[in-house]
Coordinates of C-alpha atoms in Angstrom, one line a residue:
M1 CA 24.1 -25.3 72.5
R2 CA 23.8 -28.9 71.4
L3 CA 22.6 -29.6 67.8
P4 CA 19.9 -32.1 67.2
T5 CA 20.6 -35.6 65.8
S6 CA 19.6 -36.8 62.3
Q7 CA 16.8 -38.8 63.9
Q8 CA 15.4 -35.8 65.8
I9 CA 15.3 -33.8 62.5
Q10 CA 13.5 -36.7 60.7
I11 CA 10.9 -36.9 63.5
A12 CA 10.4 -33.1 63.3
M13 CA 10.0 -33.4 59.5
L14 CA 7.4 -36.1 60.0
S15 CA 5.5 -34.1 62.6
K16 CA 5.4 -31.1 60.3
H17 CA 4.5 -33.2 57.2
L18 CA 7.6 -32.1 55.4
T19 CA 9.2 -34.0 52.6
Y20 CA 12.9 -33.7 51.6
K21 CA 11.7 -31.8 48.5
K22 CA 9.7 -29.2 50.5
L23 CA 12.5 -29.0 53.0
G24 CA 15.0 -28.3 50.2
E25 CA 12.7 -25.5 48.9
L26 CA 12.4 -23.9 52.4
V27 CA 16.2 -24.1 53.0
A28 CA 16.9 -22.6 49.6
K29 CA 14.7 -19.6 50.4
E30 CA 17.1 -18.8 53.3
I31 CA 20.4 -19.7 51.6
R32 CA 20.1 -19.4 47.8
P33 CA 16.7 -18.4 46.6
E34 CA 17.6 -18.8 42.9
K35 CA 17.7 -22.7 43.0
P36 CA 16.1 -25.1 45.5
F37 CA 18.2 -27.9 47.0
S38 CA 17.5 -31.4 45.6
V39 CA 16.0 -34.3 47.5
A40 CA 19.4 -36.1 47.5
Q41 CA 21.2 -33.0 48.8
M42 CA 18.7 -32.6 51.7
R43 CA 18.8 -36.3 52.5
H44 CA 22.6 -36.3 52.6
V45 CA 22.6 -33.2 54.9
V46 CA 20.0 -34.6 57.3
L47 CA 21.7 -38.0 57.5
G48 CA 25.0 -36.4 58.1
Q49 CA 26.7 -37.7 55.0
T50 CA 28.1 -34.4 54.0
T51 CA 30.5 -32.2 55.8
G52 CA 32.0 -28.7 55.5
E53 CA 30.8 -25.1 56.0
A54 CA 28.0 -25.3 53.4
A55 CA 26.6 -28.5 55.1
N56 CA 26.8 -26.8 58.5
K57 CA 24.9 -23.8 57.3
Q58 CA 22.2 -26.0 55.7
W59 CA 22.0 -28.1 58.9
R60 CA 21.5 -25.0 61.1
T61 CA 18.9 -23.6 58.6
I62 CA 17.0 -26.9 58.8
C63 CA 17.0 -26.7 62.6
E64 CA 15.7 -23.1 62.5
I65 CA 12.9 -24.1 60.0
L66 CA 11.9 -27.0 62.1
G67 CA 12.1 -25.1 65.4
I68 CA 14.5 -27.5 67.1

């Protein structure tokens, strides 16, 4: 399975009228409900500026939420 690119995620966000803030809230519900992710954290994950296991989990969760 090939993962979508940052640009594909941004297009999907636009089509669903999602902001980075709302995306952070949705991702947090799946990963850590006690605290939403910040706008900066979501932007860094979507743009591929963070790496590691946590970023991979966030990326996959974003893809599931967006249905891509």
